[in-house]
mmCIF file of C-alpha atoms in Angstrom:
data_model
loop_
_atom_site.group_PDB
_atom_site.id
_atom_site.type_symbol
_atom_site.label_atom_id
_atom_site.label_comp_id
_atom_site.label_asym_id
_atom_site.label_seq_id
_atom_site.Cartn_x
_atom_site.Cartn_y
_atom_site.Cartn_z
ATOM 1 C CA MET A 252 -17.953 37.371 21.292
ATOM 2 C CA THR A 253 -18.027 33.839 19.531
ATOM 3 C CA ALA A 254 -18.408 31.054 22.110
ATOM 4 C CA LEU A 255 -15.060 28.547 22.024
ATOM 5 C CA ARG A 256 -15.751 25.248 19.934
ATOM 6 C CA THR A 257 -15.260 22.856 22.502
ATOM 7 C CA PRO A 258 -17.457 19.431 21.862
ATOM 8 C CA ARG A 259 -20.050 20.624 24.170
ATOM 9 C CA SER A 260 -20.466 23.917 22.436
ATOM 10 C CA ALA A 261 -20.275 22.589 18.787
ATOM 11 C CA SER A 262 -23.087 20.687 19.863
ATOM 12 C CA SER A 263 -25.224 23.049 21.521
ATOM 13 C CA ARG A 264 -24.825 25.324 18.228
ATOM 14 C CA GLU A 265 -26.063 22.565 16.155
ATOM 15 C CA LYS A 266 -29.016 21.911 18.278
ATOM 16 C CA LEU A 267 -29.732 25.723 18.185
ATOM 17 C CA LEU A 268 -29.194 25.278 14.042
ATOM 18 C CA CYS A 269 -31.577 22.554 14.348
ATOM 19 C CA ALA A 270 -34.345 24.236 16.034
ATOM 20 C CA ALA A 271 -33.495 27.537 14.068
ATOM 21 C CA ALA A 272 -34.198 25.809 10.887
ATOM 22 C CA GLU A 273 -37.227 23.736 12.223
ATOM 23 C CA GLU A 274 -38.695 26.942 13.391
ATOM 24 C CA LEU A 275 -38.284 29.062 10.347
ATOM 25 C CA ALA A 276 -39.511 26.067 8.155
ATOM 26 C CA ALA A 277 -42.541 25.515 10.116
ATOM 27 C CA THR A 278 -43.389 29.326 10.411
ATOM 28 C CA GLY A 279 -41.881 31.025 7.640
ATOM 29 C CA GLY A 280 -40.335 33.318 10.025
ATOM 30 C CA LEU A 281 -37.582 33.298 12.975
ATOM 31 C CA GLU A 282 -37.933 34.728 16.627
ATOM 32 C CA VAL A 283 -35.078 34.317 18.697
ATOM 33 C CA ALA A 284 -36.789 33.367 21.533
ATOM 34 C CA ALA A 285 -39.161 30.756 19.877
ATOM 35 C CA VAL A 286 -35.965 28.645 18.505
ATOM 36 C CA ALA A 287 -34.745 28.774 21.966
ATOM 37 C CA ARG A 288 -37.812 27.641 23.257
ATOM 38 C CA ARG A 289 -37.694 25.079 20.754
ATOM 39 C CA ALA A 290 -34.144 23.888 21.562
ATOM 40 C CA ALA A 291 -34.773 24.175 25.364
ATOM 41 C CA VAL A 292 -32.278 26.469 26.259
ATOM 42 C CA SER A 293 -32.193 29.817 27.294
ATOM 43 C CA THR A 294 -33.004 32.872 25.497
ATOM 44 C CA GLY A 295 -30.058 34.203 25.842
ATOM 45 C CA LEU A 296 -28.004 31.332 24.262
ATOM 46 C CA PRO A 297 -28.719 31.951 20.579
ATOM 47 C CA TYR A 298 -27.177 35.421 21.170
ATOM 48 C CA ARG A 299 -23.850 33.525 22.638
ATOM 49 C CA TYR A 300 -23.688 31.716 19.785
ATOM 50 C CA PHE A 301 -24.958 33.940 16.914
ATOM 51 C CA GLY A 302 -24.448 37.661 18.101
ATOM 52 C CA THR A 303 -28.226 38.597 16.735
ATOM 53 C CA ARG A 304 -31.388 37.461 15.148
ATOM 54 C CA SER A 305 -29.317 38.444 11.792
ATOM 55 C CA GLY A 306 -26.644 36.348 12.726
ATOM 56 C CA LEU A 307 -28.635 33.095 13.020
ATOM 57 C CA LEU A 308 -30.638 33.161 10.492
ATOM 58 C CA ILE A 309 -27.063 33.516 8.114
ATOM 59 C CA ALA A 310 -26.164 30.760 9.862
ATOM 60 C CA VAL A 311 -29.154 28.627 8.822
ATOM 61 C CA LEU A 312 -28.510 29.923 5.077
ATOM 62 C CA ASP A 313 -25.025 28.947 5.461
ATOM 63 C CA ASP A 314 -25.770 25.236 6.390
ATOM 64 C CA PHE A 315 -28.727 24.788 3.727
ATOM 65 C CA TYR A 316 -26.201 25.828 0.864
ATOM 66 C CA GLN A 317 -23.379 23.613 2.609
ATOM 67 C CA ARG A 318 -25.747 21.048 2.467
ATOM 68 C CA LEU A 319 -26.487 21.633 -1.365
ATOM 69 C CA GLY A 320 -23.178 21.570 -1.849
ATOM 70 C CA GLU A 321 -22.478 18.147 -0.860
ATOM 71 C CA ALA A 322 -25.742 17.010 -2.480
ATOM 72 C CA ALA A 323 -24.859 18.529 -5.571
ATOM 73 C CA ALA A 324 -23.386 21.594 -6.511
ATOM 74 C CA LEU A 325 -20.104 20.278 -5.204
ATOM 75 C CA ARG A 326 -20.318 16.656 -5.975
ATOM 76 C CA VAL A 327 -17.661 15.171 -8.435
ATOM 77 C CA TYR A 328 -19.490 12.630 -11.066
ATOM 78 C CA ALA A 329 -17.332 10.051 -12.273
ATOM 79 C CA SER A 330 -19.513 9.686 -15.392
ATOM 80 C CA THR A 331 -17.406 10.248 -19.011
ATOM 81 C CA THR A 332 -19.311 13.303 -20.572
ATOM 82 C CA TRP A 333 -20.465 16.536 -19.461
ATOM 83 C CA ALA A 334 -23.894 15.648 -20.155
ATOM 84 C CA GLU A 335 -24.137 12.505 -17.963
ATOM 85 C CA ARG A 336 -22.488 14.058 -15.034
ATOM 86 C CA GLU A 337 -25.161 17.385 -15.078
ATOM 87 C CA GLN A 338 -28.237 15.236 -15.527
ATOM 88 C CA GLN A 339 -26.527 13.510 -12.438
ATOM 89 C CA ARG A 340 -26.336 16.969 -10.858
ATOM 90 C CA ILE A 341 -29.569 17.786 -11.683
ATOM 91 C CA GLN A 342 -31.374 14.856 -10.178
ATOM 92 C CA ASP A 343 -29.567 15.332 -6.933
ATOM 93 C CA TRP A 344 -30.355 18.829 -6.772
ATOM 94 C CA VAL A 345 -33.503 18.418 -7.044
ATOM 95 C CA ALA A 346 -34.048 15.616 -4.609
ATOM 96 C CA PHE A 347 -32.505 17.818 -2.272
ATOM 97 C CA LEU A 348 -34.856 20.598 -2.760
ATOM 98 C CA TYR A 349 -37.765 18.492 -3.051
ATOM 99 C CA SER A 350 -36.885 16.967 0.508
ATOM 100 C CA GLU A 351 -35.242 19.819 2.412
ATOM 101 C CA PRO A 352 -38.067 21.809 4.808
ATOM 102 C CA LEU A 353 -36.407 24.977 3.970
ATOM 103 C CA THR A 354 -36.551 24.844 0.027
ATOM 104 C CA PRO A 355 -39.465 27.058 0.143
ATOM 105 C CA VAL A 356 -38.646 29.693 2.307
ATOM 106 C CA VAL A 357 -35.181 30.148 1.121
ATOM 107 C CA LEU A 358 -36.216 30.131 -2.744
ATOM 108 C CA GLY A 359 -39.487 32.390 -1.672
ATOM 109 C CA ARG A 360 -40.142 35.792 -0.217
ATOM 110 C CA PRO A 361 -36.566 37.209 1.470
ATOM 111 C CA VAL A 362 -36.289 36.287 5.451
ATOM 112 C CA GLY A 363 -34.467 38.774 7.178
ATOM 113 C CA ASP A 364 -32.569 41.973 7.110
ATOM 114 C CA ALA A 365 -30.430 43.768 4.271
ATOM 115 C CA GLU A 366 -27.364 41.949 6.180
ATOM 116 C CA VAL A 367 -29.498 38.501 5.509
ATOM 117 C CA ALA A 368 -30.588 39.353 1.886
ATOM 118 C CA ALA A 369 -26.532 39.897 1.435
ATOM 119 C CA ALA A 370 -25.404 36.965 2.673
ATOM 120 C CA ASN A 371 -27.938 35.069 0.445
ATOM 121 C CA ALA A 372 -26.795 37.119 -2.457
ATOM 122 C CA GLN A 373 -23.034 36.210 -1.534
ATOM 123 C CA GLN A 374 -24.026 32.320 -1.789
ATOM 124 C CA LEU A 375 -26.059 32.709 -5.043
ATOM 125 C CA HIS A 376 -22.995 34.350 -6.223
ATOM 126 C CA ALA A 377 -20.635 31.565 -5.189
ATOM 127 C CA LEU A 378 -22.891 28.953 -6.923
ATOM 128 C CA ILE A 379 -22.842 31.093 -10.138
ATOM 129 C CA GLU A 380 -19.524 31.435 -10.089
ATOM 130 C CA LEU A 381 -18.876 27.550 -9.549
ATOM 131 C CA GLY A 382 -21.748 26.901 -12.353
ATOM 132 C CA ALA A 383 -19.809 29.486 -14.476
ATOM 133 C CA ARG A 384 -15.901 27.393 -14.339
ATOM 134 C CA ASN A 385 -18.100 23.851 -14.991
ATOM 135 C CA ILE A 386 -19.885 25.564 -18.104
ATOM 136 C CA ALA A 387 -16.069 27.209 -19.071
ATOM 137 C CA HIS A 388 -14.437 23.694 -18.550
ATOM 138 C CA ALA A 389 -17.158 21.791 -20.958
ATOM 139 C CA GLN A 390 -16.977 24.506 -23.792
ATOM 140 C CA HIS A 391 -13.071 24.472 -23.491
ATOM 141 C CA THR A 392 -13.100 20.364 -24.240
ATOM 142 C CA GLY A 393 -15.546 20.890 -26.946
ATOM 143 C CA GLU A 394 -18.421 19.902 -25.255
ATOM 144 C CA LEU A 395 -20.238 23.592 -25.271
ATOM 145 C CA PRO A 396 -20.100 25.394 -28.026
ATOM 146 C CA THR A 397 -17.842 28.868 -27.129
ATOM 147 C CA ASP A 398 -20.223 31.556 -28.084
ATOM 148 C CA ARG A 399 -22.050 31.680 -24.820
ATOM 149 C CA ASP A 400 -21.055 33.563 -21.616
ATOM 150 C CA PRO A 401 -20.227 31.120 -18.904
ATOM 151 C CA GLN A 402 -21.158 33.439 -16.291
ATOM 152 C CA LEU A 403 -24.390 34.661 -17.898
ATOM 153 C CA LEU A 404 -25.384 30.868 -18.698
ATOM 154 C CA ALA A 405 -24.608 29.524 -14.723
ATOM 155 C CA ALA A 406 -26.923 32.883 -13.677
ATOM 156 C CA ALA A 407 -29.734 32.386 -16.103
ATOM 157 C CA THR A 408 -29.939 27.917 -15.278
ATOM 158 C CA LEU A 409 -29.526 28.567 -11.099
ATOM 159 C CA GLY A 410 -32.311 30.961 -11.546
ATOM 160 C CA GLY A 411 -34.354 28.946 -13.685
ATOM 161 C CA THR A 412 -33.803 26.148 -11.747
ATOM 162 C CA ASN A 413 -34.623 27.938 -8.761
ATOM 163 C CA ALA A 414 -38.317 29.252 -10.000
ATOM 164 C CA LEU A 415 -39.371 26.059 -11.524
ATOM 165 C CA VAL A 416 -38.552 24.107 -8.326
ATOM 166 C CA SER A 417 -40.302 27.174 -6.560
ATOM 167 C CA THR A 418 -43.121 26.898 -8.264
ATOM 168 C CA ALA A 419 -43.400 23.089 -8.210
ATOM 169 C CA LEU A 420 -43.557 23.270 -4.505
ATOM 170 C CA THR A 421 -46.707 25.308 -4.567
ATOM 171 C CA ARG A 422 -48.867 23.185 -6.761
ATOM 172 C CA ASN A 423 -50.972 20.293 -4.679
ATOM 173 C CA PRO A 424 -50.489 17.554 -5.449
ATOM 174 C CA ARG A 425 -46.583 18.132 -5.951
ATOM 175 C CA PRO A 426 -45.323 16.999 -9.586
ATOM 176 C CA PRO A 427 -43.005 14.102 -9.266
ATOM 177 C CA ALA A 428 -39.189 14.843 -8.598
ATOM 178 C CA LYS A 429 -38.350 13.055 -12.292
ATOM 179 C CA ASP A 430 -40.809 15.503 -14.051
ATOM 180 C CA LEU A 431 -39.047 18.379 -12.904
ATOM 181 C CA VAL A 432 -35.735 16.680 -13.556
ATOM 182 C CA ASP A 433 -36.910 15.752 -17.198
ATOM 183 C CA GLN A 434 -37.841 19.267 -17.880
ATOM 184 C CA LEU A 435 -34.720 21.100 -16.359
ATOM 185 C CA TRP A 436 -32.643 18.952 -18.491
ATOM 186 C CA VAL A 437 -34.135 20.361 -21.587
ATOM 187 C CA PHE A 438 -33.878 23.858 -20.556
ATOM 188 C CA VAL A 439 -30.461 23.664 -19.119
ATOM 189 C CA SER A 440 -29.065 21.271 -22.245
ATOM 190 C CA GLY A 441 -30.807 24.307 -24.331
ATOM 191 C CA ALA A 442 -29.570 27.326 -22.661
ATOM 192 C CA VAL A 443 -26.305 26.324 -22.866
ATOM 193 C CA GLY A 444 -25.973 24.804 -26.860
ATOM 194 C CA LEU A 445 -24.950 21.218 -25.827
ATOM 195 C CA ILE A 446 -23.356 19.562 -28.700
ATOM 196 C CA THR A 447 -24.918 16.380 -29.198
ATOM 197 C CA PRO A 448 -22.158 13.750 -30.115
ATOM 198 C CA PRO A 449 -23.077 12.364 -33.720
ATOM 199 C CA SER A 450 -24.484 9.091 -33.915
ATOM 200 C CA SER A 451 -22.899 6.208 -35.182
#
């Protein structure tokens, strides 16, 4: 049974989500009892809001991707050209991933069972579809060549971005975010076959 969404229950749910994210980032795993201790609540309360450990993990993932959407994936940029908008998006995307403690866990080894893996795959698929529509629109307006599959390009650029950031996070010292943005833009612009306007 799902708890009624009163202001108090929403606050409790948010508190548990924060505690679960902190536990996952700190330990790379998630035990419900540890989350309850971190949130200073009874062991049964996480089950009341999320049903199972997998439900709690999925809620943490959903929150991560929602915040990624707000930071970059779903943002509407005012720049005139596709290239300018996507350079800004990549900059915001990297800034989010670099500052987010959960990034190494989400981009690293899978955490949880098949249900959690399926939920994560669904989020990635949604990002790919969003990227495919973006690329298809740029192809339609003549900013990108039309001889490439938008969905495959979106999958390749998302996978490449995640792999590059995940690798950078394992380095000590960590490469500057600007270096990642520059190298990502070279990769993305090359993959989509960006058409450079002729110089005047």
